[in-house]
XYZ file of C-alpha atoms in Angstrom:
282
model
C 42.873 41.498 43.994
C 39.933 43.633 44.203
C 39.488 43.700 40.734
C 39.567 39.396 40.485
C 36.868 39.637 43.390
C 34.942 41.725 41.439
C 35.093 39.407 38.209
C 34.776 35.971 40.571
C 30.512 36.434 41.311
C 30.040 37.674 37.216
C 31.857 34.356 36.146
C 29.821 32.216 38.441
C 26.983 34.707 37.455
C 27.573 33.310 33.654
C 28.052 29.721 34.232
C 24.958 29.663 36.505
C 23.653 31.145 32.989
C 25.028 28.847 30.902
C 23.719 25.633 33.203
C 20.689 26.889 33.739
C 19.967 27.390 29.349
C 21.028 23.699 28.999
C 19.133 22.544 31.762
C 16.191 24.127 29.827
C 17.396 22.193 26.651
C 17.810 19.012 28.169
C 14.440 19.525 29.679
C 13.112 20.389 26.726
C 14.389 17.307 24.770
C 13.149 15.108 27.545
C 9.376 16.197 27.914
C 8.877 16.786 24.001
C 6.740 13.813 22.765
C 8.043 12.210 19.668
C 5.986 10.008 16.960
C 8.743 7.150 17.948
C 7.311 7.482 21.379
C 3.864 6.764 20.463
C 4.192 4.722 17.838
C 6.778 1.687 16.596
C 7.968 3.742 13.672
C 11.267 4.342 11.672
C 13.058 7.324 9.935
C 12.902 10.920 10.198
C 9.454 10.730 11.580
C 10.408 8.820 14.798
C 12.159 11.903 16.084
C 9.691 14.874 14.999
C 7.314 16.047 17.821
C 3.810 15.173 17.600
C 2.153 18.415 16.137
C -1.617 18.982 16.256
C -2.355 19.319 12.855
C -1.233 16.026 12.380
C -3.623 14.709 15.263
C -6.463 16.350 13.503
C -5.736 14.864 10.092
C -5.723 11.682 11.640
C -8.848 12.591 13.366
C -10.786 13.128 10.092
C -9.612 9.973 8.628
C -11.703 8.313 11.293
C -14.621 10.169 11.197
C -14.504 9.798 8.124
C -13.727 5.868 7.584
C -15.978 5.139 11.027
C -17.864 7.892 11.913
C -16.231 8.886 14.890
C -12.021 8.991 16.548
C -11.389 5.603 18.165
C -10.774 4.977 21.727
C -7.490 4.669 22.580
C -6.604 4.814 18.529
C -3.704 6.127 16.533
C -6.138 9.616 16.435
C -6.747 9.265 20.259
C -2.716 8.994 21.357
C -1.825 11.389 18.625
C -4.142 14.502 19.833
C -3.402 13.752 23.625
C 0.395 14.204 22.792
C -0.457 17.107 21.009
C -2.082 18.535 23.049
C 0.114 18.203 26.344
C 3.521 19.500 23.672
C 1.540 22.347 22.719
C 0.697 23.614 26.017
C 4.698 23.184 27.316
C 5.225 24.941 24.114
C 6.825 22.845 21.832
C 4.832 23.270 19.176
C 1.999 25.609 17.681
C -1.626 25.478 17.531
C -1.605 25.492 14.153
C 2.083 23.092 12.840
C 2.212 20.547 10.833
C 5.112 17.725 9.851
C 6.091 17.874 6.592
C 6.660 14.510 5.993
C 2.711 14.068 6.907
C 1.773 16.769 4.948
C 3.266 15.013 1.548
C 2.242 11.695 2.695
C -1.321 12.422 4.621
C -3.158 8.950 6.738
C -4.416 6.142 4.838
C -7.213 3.681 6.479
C -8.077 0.266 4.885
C -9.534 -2.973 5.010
C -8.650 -6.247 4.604
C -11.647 -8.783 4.161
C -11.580 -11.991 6.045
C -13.804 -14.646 7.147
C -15.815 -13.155 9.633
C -13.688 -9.492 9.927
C -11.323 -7.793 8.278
C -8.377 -6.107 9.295
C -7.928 -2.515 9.754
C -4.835 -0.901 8.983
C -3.934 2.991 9.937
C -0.927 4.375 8.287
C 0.298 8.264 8.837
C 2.929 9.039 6.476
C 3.062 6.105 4.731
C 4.033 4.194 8.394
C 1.700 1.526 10.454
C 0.074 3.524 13.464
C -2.232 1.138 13.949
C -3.769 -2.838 12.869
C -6.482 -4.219 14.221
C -9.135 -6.737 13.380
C -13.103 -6.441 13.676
C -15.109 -9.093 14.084
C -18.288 -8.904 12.185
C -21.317 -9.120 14.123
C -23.860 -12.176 14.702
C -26.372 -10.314 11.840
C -23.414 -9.267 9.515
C -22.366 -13.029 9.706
C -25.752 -14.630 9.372
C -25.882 -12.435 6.097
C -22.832 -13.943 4.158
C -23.595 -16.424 1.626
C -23.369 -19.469 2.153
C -20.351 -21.410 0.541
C -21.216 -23.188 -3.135
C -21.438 -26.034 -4.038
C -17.585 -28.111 -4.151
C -16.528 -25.367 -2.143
C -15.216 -25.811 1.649
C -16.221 -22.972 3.950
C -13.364 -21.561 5.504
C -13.704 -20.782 9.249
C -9.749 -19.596 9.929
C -7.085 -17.374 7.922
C -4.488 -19.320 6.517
C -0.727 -18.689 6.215
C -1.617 -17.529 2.400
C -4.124 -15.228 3.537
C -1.835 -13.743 6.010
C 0.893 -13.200 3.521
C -1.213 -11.174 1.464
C -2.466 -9.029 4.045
C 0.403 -8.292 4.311
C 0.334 -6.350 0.836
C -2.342 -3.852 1.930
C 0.125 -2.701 5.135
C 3.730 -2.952 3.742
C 3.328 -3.817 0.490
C 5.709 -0.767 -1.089
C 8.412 -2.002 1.497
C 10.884 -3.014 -0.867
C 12.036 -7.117 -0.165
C 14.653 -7.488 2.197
C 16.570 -10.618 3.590
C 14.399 -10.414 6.717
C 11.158 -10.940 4.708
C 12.655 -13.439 2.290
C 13.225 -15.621 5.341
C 9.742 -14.480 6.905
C 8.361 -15.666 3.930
C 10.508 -18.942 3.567
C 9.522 -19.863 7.149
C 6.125 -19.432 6.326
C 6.382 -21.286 3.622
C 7.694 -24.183 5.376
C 5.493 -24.024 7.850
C 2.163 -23.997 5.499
C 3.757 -27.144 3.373
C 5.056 -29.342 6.172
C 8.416 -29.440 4.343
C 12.188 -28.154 5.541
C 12.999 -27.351 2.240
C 12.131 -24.571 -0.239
C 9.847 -24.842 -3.203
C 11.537 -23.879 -6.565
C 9.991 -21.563 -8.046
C 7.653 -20.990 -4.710
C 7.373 -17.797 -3.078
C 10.183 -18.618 -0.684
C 12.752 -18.613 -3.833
C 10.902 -15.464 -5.510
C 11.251 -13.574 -2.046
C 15.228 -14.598 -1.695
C 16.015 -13.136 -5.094
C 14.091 -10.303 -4.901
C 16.203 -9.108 -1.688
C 19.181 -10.336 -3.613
C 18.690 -8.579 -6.128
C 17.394 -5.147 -4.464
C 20.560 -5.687 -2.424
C 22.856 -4.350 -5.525
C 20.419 -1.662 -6.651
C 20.381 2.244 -5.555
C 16.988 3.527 -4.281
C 14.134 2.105 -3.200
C 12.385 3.438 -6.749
C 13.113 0.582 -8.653
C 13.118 -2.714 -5.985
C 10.939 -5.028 -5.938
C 8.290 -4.669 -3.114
C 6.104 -6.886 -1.375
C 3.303 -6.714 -3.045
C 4.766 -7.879 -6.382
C 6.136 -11.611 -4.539
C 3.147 -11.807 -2.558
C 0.075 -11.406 -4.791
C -1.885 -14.421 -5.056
C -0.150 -15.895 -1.908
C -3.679 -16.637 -0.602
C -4.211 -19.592 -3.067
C -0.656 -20.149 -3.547
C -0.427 -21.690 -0.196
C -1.977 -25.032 0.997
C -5.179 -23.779 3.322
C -3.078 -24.056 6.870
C -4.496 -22.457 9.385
C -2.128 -20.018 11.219
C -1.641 -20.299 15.037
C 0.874 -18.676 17.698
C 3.202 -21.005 16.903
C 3.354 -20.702 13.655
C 3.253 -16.570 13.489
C 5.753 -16.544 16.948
C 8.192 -18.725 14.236
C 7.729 -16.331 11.743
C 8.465 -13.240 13.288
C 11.005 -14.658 15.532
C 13.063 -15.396 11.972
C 12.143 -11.910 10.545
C 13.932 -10.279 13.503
C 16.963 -12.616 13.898
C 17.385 -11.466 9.992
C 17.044 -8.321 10.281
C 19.835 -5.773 10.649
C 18.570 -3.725 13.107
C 16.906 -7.097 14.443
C 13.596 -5.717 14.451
C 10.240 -6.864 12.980
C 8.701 -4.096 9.969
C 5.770 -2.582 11.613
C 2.973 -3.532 9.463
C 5.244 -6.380 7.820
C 4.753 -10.193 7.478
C 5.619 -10.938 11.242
C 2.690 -8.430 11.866
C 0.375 -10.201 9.904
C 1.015 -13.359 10.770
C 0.467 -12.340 14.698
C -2.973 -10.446 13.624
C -3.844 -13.542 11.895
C -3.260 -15.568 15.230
C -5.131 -13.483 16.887
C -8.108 -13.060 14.726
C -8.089 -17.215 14.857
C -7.848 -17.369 18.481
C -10.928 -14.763 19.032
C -13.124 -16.659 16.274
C -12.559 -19.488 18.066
C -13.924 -17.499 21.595
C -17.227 -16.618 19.747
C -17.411 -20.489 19.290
């Protein structure tokens, strides 16, 4: 009996042990901040922990594209969750993701009437999309429109499609953006039905046919049933409706019923916007 005593407080000793080291795992899994908590993204990537090296990549692609980090930008949320997992010791000072190592940040521009849209990407992923509007001066300085020509206050559903190319134009056509794009479509012509031959019809083979195909290496993408969509489109002006349709019909397609960050329901909503705030400066 004496000798069971003696083994009872070790055995609690060991399980008190054994709680206590996955109490400190499940702690740790709970407070380590993730790229899918700060941002809307997909993949591997979603569930590595933010690591500062990334945050100051992303910090020199601003300086470097504006001058200076962006308030409450992809660089901004990136450093602060850096910062707070490296001091709970998640990660160190000086790690990196590999995945944004092989990849790096790309920034661009999108020229519209009046602004353009700014798109962040960090390992090939939307981080960040927003528009600028160009100041009273910068406007005053465009050219006027020429002669025949009709100048074009709004973005149109065309010009929204195509946007589209500079933020997920290597995303490889699904049956989500086929009927994005058909929906669009619709919506810019007036009509129920699809065009043969239109974009619509391109779009819906294009995911049929990427559908039987291994790899994304050899799909078609975006970019190739989009280009020209801008004057492929009659000039209708894009409004909530129209982008809340849109995006609405890319997520009820979708298999994981989810909009593409960056994709057409994206631009479309950016488009809205940008209409709605040109329409404020009015």
């Amino acid at each position: 009996m004496s000798q069971e005593q003696q083994k009872g407080p070790q055995k609690n000793e060991d399980q008190q042990h054994m709680m206590s080291h996955e109490g400190q795992q499940q702690q740790q899994q709970q407070e380590t901040i993730k790229y899918g908590d700060v941002f809307n993204l997909s993949g591997d990537l979603a569930n590595k922990p933010v690591a500062p090296r990334d945050a100051a990549m992303m910090q020199a692609a601003e300086t470097a594209a504006f001058g200076d980090t962006q308030s409450g930008g992809p660089a901004d949320a990136m450093t602060t969750a850096a910062v707070i997992n490296e001091q709970a010791g998640f990660v160190g000072h000086g790690d990196a993701t590999d995945i944004a190592k092989n990849q790096g940040v790309t920034i661009t521009g999108t020229r519209v009437p009046g602004a353009r849209m700014v798109t962040e990407t960090f390992a090939g992923q939307v981080v960040g999309q927003r528009v600028q509007v160009d100041s009273t001066h910068e406007a005053a300085a465009s050219p006027p429109a020429a002669a025949g020509e009709v100048e074009q206050d709004k973005l149109t559903i065309g010009q929204a499609l195509e946007a589209t190319i500079q933020t997920a134009g290597n995303k490889p056509v699904e049956y989500s953006d086929a009927a994005a794009v058909a929906e669009a479509e619709m919506r810019a012509t007036g009509r129920n039905v699809i065009i043969q031959g239109g974009y619509a019809a391109s779009a819906q083979s294009a995911a049929a046919y990427n559908t039987g195909m291994i790899g994304d290496e050899n799909k078609i993408k975006l970019k190739d049933v989009l280009a020209g969509a801008s004057r492929g489109f009659p000039t209708k002006e894009v409004t909530h409706v129209d982008a809340e349709a849109v995006a609405h019909t890319e997520q009820r397609n979708s298999p994981n019923l989810t909009t593409h960050p960056g994709g057409i329901g994206t631009s479309m909503d950016t488009a809205a916007r940008l209409n709605d705030d040109d329409a404020d400066l009015r």
